[in-house]
mmCIF file with all atom_site columns, N, CA and C in Angstrom:
data_model
loop_
_atom_site.group_PDB
_atom_site.id
_atom_site.type_symbol
_atom_site.label_atom_id
_atom_site.label_alt_id
_atom_site.label_comp_id
_atom_site.label_asym_id
_atom_site.label_entity_id
_atom_site.label_seq_id
_atom_site.pdbx_PDB_ins_code
_atom_site.Cartn_x
_atom_site.Cartn_y
_atom_site.Cartn_z
_atom_site.occupancy
_atom_site.B_iso_or_equiv
_atom_site.pdbx_formal_charge
_atom_site.auth_seq_id
_atom_site.auth_comp_id
_atom_site.auth_asym_id
_atom_site.auth_atom_id
_atom_site.pdbx_PDB_model_num
ATOM 1   N N  . MET A 1 1  ? -1.474  83.606  -43.293 1.00 63.00 ? 1  MET A N  1
ATOM 2   C CA . MET A 1 1  ? -1.203  82.223  -43.571 1.00 63.00 ? 1  MET A CA 1
ATOM 3   C C  . MET A 1 1  ? -1.417  81.949  -45.053 1.00 63.00 ? 1  MET A C  1
ATOM 4   N N  . LEU A 1 2  ? -2.421  82.519  -45.640 1.00 63.00 ? 2  LEU A N  1
ATOM 5   C CA . LEU A 1 2  ? -2.681  82.276  -47.058 1.00 63.00 ? 2  LEU A CA 1
ATOM 6   C C  . LEU A 1 2  ? -1.615  82.883  -47.949 1.00 63.00 ? 2  LEU A C  1
ATOM 7   N N  . THR A 1 3  ? -0.987  83.955  -47.499 1.00 70.00 ? 3  THR A N  1
ATOM 8   C CA . THR A 1 3  ? 0.048   84.581  -48.307 1.00 70.00 ? 3  THR A CA 1
ATOM 9   C C  . THR A 1 3  ? 1.221   83.623  -48.516 1.00 70.00 ? 3  THR A C  1
ATOM 10  N N  . GLY A 1 4  ? 1.568   82.880  -47.510 1.00 72.00 ? 4  GLY A N  1
ATOM 11  C CA . GLY A 1 4  ? 2.671   81.931  -47.632 1.00 72.00 ? 4  GLY A CA 1
ATOM 12  C C  . GLY A 1 4  ? 2.364   80.766  -48.554 1.00 72.00 ? 4  GLY A C  1
ATOM 13  N N  . TRP A 1 5  ? 1.103   80.410  -48.700 1.00 74.00 ? 5  TRP A N  1
ATOM 14  C CA . TRP A 1 5  ? 0.731   79.289  -49.563 1.00 74.00 ? 5  TRP A CA 1
ATOM 15  C C  . TRP A 1 5  ? 0.470   79.718  -51.001 1.00 74.00 ? 5  TRP A C  1
ATOM 16  N N  . ALA A 1 6  ? 0.341   80.986  -51.224 1.00 73.00 ? 6  ALA A N  1
ATOM 17  C CA . ALA A 1 6  ? -0.029  81.477  -52.559 1.00 73.00 ? 6  ALA A CA 1
ATOM 18  C C  . ALA A 1 6  ? 1.192   81.511  -53.474 1.00 73.00 ? 6  ALA A C  1
ATOM 19  N N  . TRP A 1 7  ? 0.936   81.359  -54.759 1.00 78.00 ? 7  TRP A N  1
ATOM 20  C CA . TRP A 1 7  ? 1.989   81.412  -55.771 1.00 78.00 ? 7  TRP A CA 1
ATOM 21  C C  . TRP A 1 7  ? 1.652   82.489  -56.784 1.00 78.00 ? 7  TRP A C  1
ATOM 22  N N  . ALA A 1 8  ? 2.671   83.130  -57.316 1.00 81.00 ? 8  ALA A N  1
ATOM 23  C CA . ALA A 1 8  ? 2.602   84.079  -58.424 1.00 81.00 ? 8  ALA A CA 1
ATOM 24  C C  . ALA A 1 8  ? 1.573   85.182  -58.170 1.00 81.00 ? 8  ALA A C  1
ATOM 25  N N  . TRP A 1 9  ? 0.598   85.331  -59.055 1.00 82.00 ? 9  TRP A N  1
ATOM 26  C CA . TRP A 1 9  ? -0.357  86.439  -58.969 1.00 82.00 ? 9  TRP A CA 1
ATOM 27  C C  . TRP A 1 9  ? -1.268  86.294  -57.755 1.00 82.00 ? 9  TRP A C  1
ATOM 28  N N  . ARG A 1 10 ? -1.457  85.082  -57.249 1.00 80.00 ? 10 ARG A N  1
ATOM 29  C CA . ARG A 1 10 ? -2.316  84.901  -56.067 1.00 80.00 ? 10 ARG A CA 1
ATOM 30  C C  . ARG A 1 10 ? -1.700  85.553  -54.831 1.00 80.00 ? 10 ARG A C  1
ATOM 31  N N  . ARG A 1 11 ? -0.371  85.526  -54.767 1.00 79.00 ? 11 ARG A N  1
ATOM 32  C CA . ARG A 1 11 ? 0.307   86.171  -53.637 1.00 79.00 ? 11 ARG A CA 1
ATOM 33  C C  . ARG A 1 11 ? 0.083   87.681  -53.686 1.00 79.00 ? 11 ARG A C  1
ATOM 34  N N  . VAL A 1 12 ? 0.165   88.248  -54.864 1.00 82.00 ? 12 VAL A N  1
ATOM 35  C CA . VAL A 1 12 ? -0.088  89.681  -55.032 1.00 82.00 ? 12 VAL A CA 1
ATOM 36  C C  . VAL A 1 12 ? -1.533  90.006  -54.639 1.00 82.00 ? 12 VAL A C  1
ATOM 37  N N  . ALA A 1 13 ? -2.471  89.163  -55.052 1.00 84.00 ? 13 ALA A N  1
ATOM 38  C CA . ALA A 1 13 ? -3.878  89.391  -54.718 1.00 84.00 ? 13 ALA A CA 1
ATOM 39  C C  . ALA A 1 13 ? -4.099  89.285  -53.207 1.00 84.00 ? 13 ALA A C  1
ATOM 40  N N  . CYS A 1 14 ? -3.476  88.307  -52.547 1.00 80.00 ? 14 CYS A N  1
ATOM 41  C CA . CYS A 1 14 ? -3.611  88.173  -51.089 1.00 80.00 ? 14 CYS A CA 1
ATOM 42  C C  . CYS A 1 14 ? -3.093  89.419  -50.385 1.00 80.00 ? 14 CYS A C  1
ATOM 43  N N  . ARG A 1 15 ? -1.922  89.894  -50.782 1.00 81.00 ? 15 ARG A N  1
ATOM 44  C CA . ARG A 1 15 ? -1.356  91.081  -50.171 1.00 81.00 ? 15 ARG A CA 1
ATOM 45  C C  . ARG A 1 15 ? -2.205  92.324  -50.445 1.00 81.00 ? 15 ARG A C  1
ATOM 46  N N  . PHE A 1 16 ? -2.764  92.405  -51.644 1.00 87.00 ? 16 PHE A N  1
ATOM 47  C CA . PHE A 1 16 ? -3.611  93.540  -51.995 1.00 87.00 ? 16 PHE A CA 1
ATOM 48  C C  . PHE A 1 16 ? -4.858  93.579  -51.113 1.00 87.00 ? 16 PHE A C  1
ATOM 49  N N  . PHE A 1 17 ? -5.551  92.452  -50.979 1.00 85.00 ? 17 PHE A N  1
ATOM 50  C CA . PHE A 1 17 ? -6.766  92.430  -50.170 1.00 85.00 ? 17 PHE A CA 1
ATOM 51  C C  . PHE A 1 17 ? -6.468  92.587  -48.682 1.00 85.00 ? 17 PHE A C  1
ATOM 52  N N  . PHE A 1 18 ? -5.337  92.088  -48.236 1.00 80.00 ? 18 PHE A N  1
ATOM 53  C CA . PHE A 1 18 ? -4.937  92.306  -46.849 1.00 80.00 ? 18 PHE A CA 1
ATOM 54  C C  . PHE A 1 18 ? -4.714  93.794  -46.603 1.00 80.00 ? 18 PHE A C  1
ATOM 55  N N  . GLY A 1 19 ? -4.060  94.453  -47.547 1.00 80.00 ? 19 GLY A N  1
ATOM 56  C CA . GLY A 1 19 ? -3.829  95.889  -47.431 1.00 80.00 ? 19 GLY A CA 1
ATOM 57  C C  . GLY A 1 19 ? -5.114  96.691  -47.430 1.00 80.00 ? 19 GLY A C  1
ATOM 58  N N  . ILE A 1 20 ? -6.072  96.287  -48.258 1.00 81.00 ? 20 ILE A N  1
ATOM 59  C CA . ILE A 1 20 ? -7.367  96.974  -48.281 1.00 81.00 ? 20 ILE A CA 1
ATOM 60  C C  . ILE A 1 20 ? -8.060  96.848  -46.928 1.00 81.00 ? 20 ILE A C  1
ATOM 61  N N  . GLY A 1 21 ? -8.035  95.664  -46.354 1.00 76.00 ? 21 GLY A N  1
ATOM 62  C CA . GLY A 1 21 ? -8.676  95.460  -45.058 1.00 76.00 ? 21 GLY A CA 1
ATOM 63  C C  . GLY A 1 21 ? -7.980  96.198  -43.935 1.00 76.00 ? 21 GLY A C  1
ATOM 64  N N  . GLU A 1 22 ? -6.676  96.299  -44.021 1.00 75.00 ? 22 GLU A N  1
ATOM 65  C CA . GLU A 1 22 ? -5.911  96.947  -42.969 1.00 75.00 ? 22 GLU A CA 1
ATOM 66  C C  . GLU A 1 22 ? -5.915  98.466  -43.099 1.00 75.00 ? 22 GLU A C  1
ATOM 67  N N  . ALA A 1 23 ? -6.063  98.963  -44.300 1.00 74.00 ? 23 ALA A N  1
ATOM 68  C CA . ALA A 1 23 ? -5.939  100.400 -44.556 1.00 74.00 ? 23 ALA A CA 1
ATOM 69  C C  . ALA A 1 23 ? -7.009  101.230 -43.850 1.00 74.00 ? 23 ALA A C  1
ATOM 70  N N  . GLY A 1 24 ? -8.151  100.682 -43.593 1.00 73.00 ? 24 GLY A N  1
ATOM 71  C CA . GLY A 1 24 ? -9.216  101.452 -42.955 1.00 73.00 ? 24 GLY A CA 1
ATOM 72  C C  . GLY A 1 24 ? -9.067  101.621 -41.463 1.00 73.00 ? 24 GLY A C  1
ATOM 73  N N  . CYS A 1 25 ? -8.225  100.859 -40.841 1.00 69.00 ? 25 CYS A N  1
ATOM 74  C CA . CYS A 1 25 ? -8.104  100.891 -39.380 1.00 69.00 ? 25 CYS A CA 1
ATOM 75  C C  . CYS A 1 25 ? -7.502  102.190 -38.873 1.00 69.00 ? 25 CYS A C  1
ATOM 76  N N  . PHE A 1 26 ? -6.352  102.565 -39.384 1.00 70.00 ? 26 PHE A N  1
ATOM 77  C CA . PHE A 1 26 ? -5.651  103.727 -38.840 1.00 70.00 ? 26 PHE A CA 1
ATOM 78  C C  . PHE A 1 26 ? -6.400  105.038 -39.046 1.00 70.00 ? 26 PHE A C  1
ATOM 79  N N  . PRO A 1 27 ? -6.907  105.349 -40.225 1.00 73.00 ? 27 PRO A N  1
ATOM 80  C CA . PRO A 1 27 ? -7.577  106.649 -40.355 1.00 73.00 ? 27 PRO A CA 1
ATOM 81  C C  . PRO A 1 27 ? -9.002  106.693 -39.801 1.00 73.00 ? 27 PRO A C  1
ATOM 82  N N  . ASN A 1 28 ? -9.676  105.573 -39.706 1.00 72.00 ? 28 ASN A N  1
ATOM 83  C CA . ASN A 1 28 ? -11.086 105.590 -39.318 1.00 72.00 ? 28 ASN A CA 1
ATOM 84  C C  . ASN A 1 28 ? -11.333 105.346 -37.834 1.00 72.00 ? 28 ASN A C  1
ATOM 85  N N  . LEU A 1 29 ? -10.403 104.791 -37.129 1.00 69.00 ? 29 LEU A N  1
ATOM 86  C CA . LEU A 1 29 ? -10.609 104.524 -35.714 1.00 69.00 ? 29 LEU A CA 1
ATOM 87  C C  . LEU A 1 29 ? -10.821 105.792 -34.887 1.00 69.00 ? 29 LEU A C  1
ATOM 88  N N  . PRO A 1 30 ? -10.090 106.880 -35.128 1.00 71.00 ? 30 PRO A N  1
ATOM 89  C CA . PRO A 1 30 ? -10.345 108.103 -34.351 1.00 71.00 ? 30 PRO A CA 1
ATOM 90  C C  . PRO A 1 30 ? -11.741 108.690 -34.579 1.00 71.00 ? 30 PRO A C  1
ATOM 91  N N  . ARG A 1 31 ? -12.365 108.375 -35.676 1.00 71.00 ? 31 ARG A N  1
ATOM 92  C CA . ARG A 1 31 ? -13.706 108.912 -35.950 1.00 71.00 ? 31 ARG A CA 1
ATOM 93  C C  . ARG A 1 31 ? -14.775 108.293 -35.048 1.00 71.00 ? 31 ARG A C  1
ATOM 94  N N  . LEU A 1 32 ? -14.482 107.184 -34.396 1.00 66.00 ? 32 LEU A N  1
ATOM 95  C CA . LEU A 1 32 ? -15.453 106.593 -33.481 1.00 66.00 ? 32 LEU A CA 1
ATOM 96  C C  . LEU A 1 32 ? -15.805 107.530 -32.338 1.00 66.00 ? 32 LEU A C  1
ATOM 97  N N  . SER A 1 33 ? -14.844 108.341 -31.927 1.00 64.00 ? 33 SER A N  1
ATOM 98  C CA . SER A 1 33 ? -15.124 109.245 -30.810 1.00 64.00 ? 33 SER A CA 1
ATOM 99  C C  . SER A 1 33 ? -16.161 110.302 -31.186 1.00 64.00 ? 33 SER A C  1
ATOM 100 N N  . LEU A 1 34 ? -16.359 110.527 -32.469 1.00 68.00 ? 34 LEU A N  1
ATOM 101 C CA . LEU A 1 34 ? -17.369 111.495 -32.902 1.00 68.00 ? 34 LEU A CA 1
ATOM 102 C C  . LEU A 1 34 ? -18.791 110.970 -32.731 1.00 68.00 ? 34 LEU A C  1
ATOM 103 N N  . PHE A 1 35 ? -18.941 109.660 -32.615 1.00 69.00 ? 35 PHE A N  1
ATOM 104 C CA . PHE A 1 35 ? -20.271 109.057 -32.538 1.00 69.00 ? 35 PHE A CA 1
ATOM 105 C C  . PHE A 1 35 ? -20.659 108.628 -31.134 1.00 69.00 ? 35 PHE A C  1
ATOM 106 N N  . GLY A 1 36 ? -20.004 109.148 -30.118 1.00 67.00 ? 36 GLY A N  1
ATOM 107 C CA . GLY A 1 36 ? -20.374 108.837 -28.748 1.00 67.00 ? 36 GLY A CA 1
ATOM 108 C C  . GLY A 1 36 ? -19.696 107.603 -28.171 1.00 67.00 ? 36 GLY A C  1
ATOM 109 N N  . PHE A 1 37 ? -18.756 107.042 -28.883 1.00 68.00 ? 37 PHE A N  1
ATOM 110 C CA . PHE A 1 37 ? -18.035 105.869 -28.395 1.00 68.00 ? 37 PHE A CA 1
ATOM 111 C C  . PHE A 1 37 ? -16.666 106.288 -27.868 1.00 68.00 ? 37 PHE A C  1
ATOM 112 N N  . HIS A 1 38 ? -16.610 107.409 -27.200 1.00 72.00 ? 38 HIS A N  1
ATOM 113 C CA . HIS A 1 38 ? -15.322 108.000 -26.843 1.00 72.00 ? 38 HIS A CA 1
ATOM 114 C C  . HIS A 1 38 ? -14.456 107.053 -26.008 1.00 72.00 ? 38 HIS A C  1
ATOM 115 N N  . ARG A 1 39 ? -15.005 106.476 -24.958 1.00 73.00 ? 39 ARG A N  1
ATOM 116 C CA . ARG A 1 39 ? -14.200 105.622 -24.073 1.00 73.00 ? 39 ARG A CA 1
ATOM 117 C C  . ARG A 1 39 ? -13.699 104.388 -24.812 1.00 73.00 ? 39 ARG A C  1
ATOM 118 N N  . ARG A 1 40 ? -14.560 103.768 -25.579 1.00 74.00 ? 40 ARG A N  1
ATOM 119 C CA . ARG A 1 40 ? -14.147 102.600 -26.347 1.00 74.00 ? 40 ARG A CA 1
ATOM 120 C C  . ARG A 1 40 ? -13.164 102.974 -27.455 1.00 74.00 ? 40 ARG A C  1
ATOM 121 N N  . ALA A 1 41 ? -13.375 104.128 -28.060 1.00 73.00 ? 41 ALA A N  1
ATOM 122 C CA . ALA A 1 41 ? -12.492 104.558 -29.147 1.00 73.00 ? 41 ALA A CA 1
ATOM 123 C C  . ALA A 1 41 ? -11.086 104.827 -28.622 1.00 73.00 ? 41 ALA A C  1
ATOM 124 N N  . VAL A 1 42 ? -10.988 105.425 -27.458 1.00 78.00 ? 42 VAL A N  1
ATOM 125 C CA . VAL A 1 42 ? -9.672  105.702 -26.885 1.00 78.00 ? 42 VAL A CA 1
ATOM 126 C C  . VAL A 1 42 ? -8.958  104.399 -26.559 1.00 78.00 ? 42 VAL A C  1
ATOM 127 N N  . ARG A 1 43 ? -9.662  103.460 -26.002 1.00 79.00 ? 43 ARG A N  1
ATOM 128 C CA . ARG A 1 43 ? -9.054  102.161 -25.687 1.00 79.00 ? 43 ARG A CA 1
ATOM 129 C C  . ARG A 1 43 ? -8.649  101.422 -26.964 1.00 79.00 ? 43 ARG A C  1
ATOM 130 N N  . ALA A 1 44 ? -9.502  101.459 -27.966 1.00 76.00 ? 44 ALA A N  1
ATOM 131 C CA . ALA A 1 44 ? -9.187  100.797 -29.233 1.00 76.00 ? 44 ALA A CA 1
ATOM 132 C C  . ALA A 1 44 ? -7.975  101.439 -29.898 1.00 76.00 ? 44 ALA A C  1
ATOM 133 N N  . GLN A 1 45 ? -7.891  102.760 -29.845 1.00 78.00 ? 45 GLN A N  1
ATOM 134 C CA . GLN A 1 45 ? -6.720  103.431 -30.402 1.00 78.00 ? 45 GLN A CA 1
ATOM 135 C C  . GLN A 1 45 ? -5.452  103.045 -29.657 1.00 78.00 ? 45 GLN A C  1
ATOM 136 N N  . GLY A 1 46 ? -5.533  102.964 -28.364 1.00 81.00 ? 46 GLY A N  1
ATOM 137 C CA . GLY A 1 46 ? -4.367  102.566 -27.579 1.00 81.00 ? 46 GLY A CA 1
ATOM 138 C C  . GLY A 1 46 ? -3.896  101.172 -27.927 1.00 81.00 ? 46 GLY A C  1
ATOM 139 N N  . VAL A 1 47 ? -4.837  100.241 -28.042 1.00 82.00 ? 47 VAL A N  1
ATOM 140 C CA . VAL A 1 47 ? -4.484  98.868  -28.408 1.00 82.00 ? 47 VAL A CA 1
ATOM 141 C C  . VAL A 1 47 ? -3.900  98.822  -29.813 1.00 82.00 ? 47 VAL A C  1
ATOM 142 N N  . MET A 1 48 ? -4.500  99.565  -30.731 1.00 79.00 ? 48 MET A N  1
ATOM 143 C CA . MET A 1 48 ? -4.021  99.570  -32.101 1.00 79.00 ? 48 MET A CA 1
ATOM 144 C C  . MET A 1 48 ? -2.596  100.116 -32.176 1.00 79.00 ? 48 MET A C  1
ATOM 145 N N  . TRP A 1 49 ? -2.330  101.240 -31.535 1.00 81.00 ? 49 TRP A N  1
ATOM 146 C CA . TRP A 1 49 ? -1.007  101.855 -31.624 1.00 81.00 ? 49 TRP A CA 1
ATOM 147 C C  . TRP A 1 49 ? 0.049   101.028 -30.912 1.00 81.00 ? 49 TRP A C  1
ATOM 148 N N  . ILE A 1 50 ? -0.262  100.485 -29.749 1.00 87.00 ? 50 ILE A N  1
ATOM 149 C CA . ILE A 1 50 ? 0.749   99.687  -29.049 1.00 87.00 ? 50 ILE A CA 1
ATOM 150 C C  . ILE A 1 50 ? 1.023   98.389  -29.792 1.00 87.00 ? 50 ILE A C  1
ATOM 151 N N  . SER A 1 51 ? 0.004   97.809  -30.415 1.00 82.00 ? 51 SER A N  1
ATOM 152 C CA . SER A 1 51 ? 0.208   96.598  -31.206 1.00 82.00 ? 51 SER A CA 1
ATOM 153 C C  . SER A 1 51 ? 1.075   96.881  -32.425 1.00 82.00 ? 51 SER A C  1
ATOM 154 N N  . ALA A 1 52 ? 0.848   98.014  -33.070 1.00 80.00 ? 52 ALA A N  1
ATOM 155 C CA . ALA A 1 52 ? 1.650   98.368  -34.239 1.00 80.00 ? 52 ALA A CA 1
ATOM 156 C C  . ALA A 1 52 ? 3.111   98.582  -33.840 1.00 80.00 ? 52 ALA A C  1
ATOM 157 N N  . ARG A 1 53 ? 3.329   99.236  -32.727 1.00 84.00 ? 53 ARG A N  1
ATOM 158 C CA . ARG A 1 53 ? 4.710   99.504  -32.292 1.00 84.00 ? 53 ARG A CA 1
ATOM 159 C C  . ARG A 1 53 ? 5.404   98.231  -31.819 1.00 84.00 ? 53 ARG A C  1
ATOM 160 N N  . TRP A 1 54 ? 4.725   97.441  -31.008 1.00 88.00 ? 54 TRP A N  1
ATOM 161 C CA . TRP A 1 54 ? 5.340   96.201  -30.523 1.00 88.00 ? 54 TRP A CA 1
ATOM 162 C C  . TRP A 1 54 ? 5.545   95.210  -31.662 1.00 88.00 ? 54 TRP A C  1
ATOM 163 N N  . GLY A 1 55 ? 4.595   95.166  -32.586 1.00 83.00 ? 55 GLY A N  1
ATOM 164 C CA . GLY A 1 55 ? 4.757   94.271  -33.735 1.00 83.00 ? 55 GLY A CA 1
ATOM 165 C C  . GLY A 1 55 ? 5.957   94.647  -34.569 1.00 83.00 ? 55 GLY A C  1
ATOM 166 N N  . GLY A 1 56 ? 6.139   95.942  -34.794 1.00 83.00 ? 56 GLY A N  1
ATOM 167 C CA . GLY A 1 56 ? 7.299   96.391  -35.553 1.00 83.00 ? 56 GLY A CA 1
ATOM 168 C C  . GLY A 1 56 ? 8.604   96.172  -34.818 1.00 83.00 ? 56 GLY A C  1
ATOM 169 N N  . ALA A 1 57 ? 8.554   96.206  -33.500 1.00 88.00 ? 57 ALA A N  1
ATOM 170 C CA . ALA A 1 57 ? 9.772   96.029  -32.711 1.00 88.00 ? 57 ALA A CA 1
ATOM 171 C C  . ALA A 1 57 ? 10.183  94.568  -32.585 1.00 88.00 ? 57 ALA A C  1
ATOM 172 N N  . PHE A 1 58 ? 9.222   93.674  -32.436 1.00 88.00 ? 58 PHE A N  1
ATOM 173 C CA . PHE A 1 58 ? 9.562   92.286  -32.148 1.00 88.00 ? 58 PHE A CA 1
ATOM 174 C C  . PHE A 1 58 ? 9.522   91.350  -33.349 1.00 88.00 ? 58 PHE A C  1
ATOM 175 N N  . THR A 1 59 ? 8.910   91.751  -34.441 1.00 84.00 ? 59 THR A N  1
ATOM 176 C CA . THR A 1 59 ? 8.862   90.879  -35.615 1.00 84.00 ? 59 THR A CA 1
ATOM 177 C C  . THR A 1 59 ? 10.252  90.564  -36.163 1.00 84.00 ? 59 THR A C  1
ATOM 178 N N  . PRO A 1 60 ? 11.160  91.535  -36.298 1.00 85.00 ? 60 PRO A N  1
ATOM 179 C CA . PRO A 1 60 ? 12.486  91.159  -36.792 1.00 85.00 ? 60 PRO A CA 1
ATOM 180 C C  . PRO A 1 60 ? 13.204  90.154  -35.884 1.00 85.00 ? 60 PRO A C  1
ATOM 181 N N  . LEU A 1 61 ? 13.025  90.300  -34.599 1.00 86.00 ? 61 LEU A N  1
ATOM 182 C CA . LEU A 1 61 ? 13.648  89.337  -33.674 1.00 86.00 ? 61 LEU A CA 1
ATOM 183 C C  . LEU A 1 61 ? 13.074  87.934  -33.851 1.00 86.00 ? 61 LEU A C  1
ATOM 184 N N  . LEU A 1 62 ? 11.759  87.858  -34.040 1.00 82.00 ? 62 LEU A N  1
ATOM 185 C CA . LEU A 1 62 ? 11.133  86.552  -34.243 1.00 82.00 ? 62 LEU A CA 1
ATOM 186 C C  . LEU A 1 62 ? 11.534  85.922  -35.584 1.00 82.00 ? 62 LEU A C  1
ATOM 187 N N  . VAL A 1 63 ? 11.666  86.743  -36.594 1.00 83.00 ? 63 VAL A N  1
ATOM 188 C CA . VAL A 1 63 ? 12.054  86.225  -37.910 1.00 83.00 ? 63 VAL A CA 1
ATOM 189 C C  . VAL A 1 63 ? 13.478  85.670  -37.853 1.00 83.00 ? 63 VAL A C  1
ATOM 190 N N  . VAL A 1 64 ? 14.373  86.371  -37.200 1.00 83.00 ? 64 VAL A N  1
ATOM 191 C CA . VAL A 1 64 ? 15.765  85.894  -37.081 1.00 83.00 ? 64 VAL A CA 1
ATOM 192 C C  . VAL A 1 64 ? 15.817  84.628  -36.241 1.00 83.00 ? 64 VAL A C  1
ATOM 193 N N  . TRP A 1 65 ? 15.025  84.586  -35.175 1.00 78.00 ? 65 TRP A N  1
ATOM 194 C CA . TRP A 1 65 ? 15.037  83.431  -34.275 1.00 78.00 ? 65 TRP A CA 1
ATOM 195 C C  . TRP A 1 65 ? 14.481  82.185  -34.948 1.00 78.00 ? 65 TRP A C  1
ATOM 196 N N  . CYS A 1 66 ? 13.439  82.346  -35.760 1.00 67.00 ? 66 CYS A N  1
ATOM 197 C CA . CYS A 1 66 ? 12.827  81.188  -36.433 1.00 67.00 ? 66 CYS A CA 1
ATOM 198 C C  . CYS A 1 66 ? 13.658  80.833  -37.640 1.00 67.00 ? 66 CYS A C  1
#
C-alpha cells in the first residue's frame, strides 16, 4: 500500500525494503527443519510455495479485471 503512495526516490526505497524483507523467506525457510521444527517447516514451505504460485497465476487476471 505504501508503494502506491510513494513518489520518486521514496518508491525505490519502499521497493528496496520490501525486497529485503521478502528475500529471506525462500532460502531460510527450509533451514527450520534442521532445528526440530520439521512438521511446521514442511507446512510453512507448502503454504509459501502454493501462495507464490497462485499469486503469480492470478495477479495478472486481477490487474486486468480492476
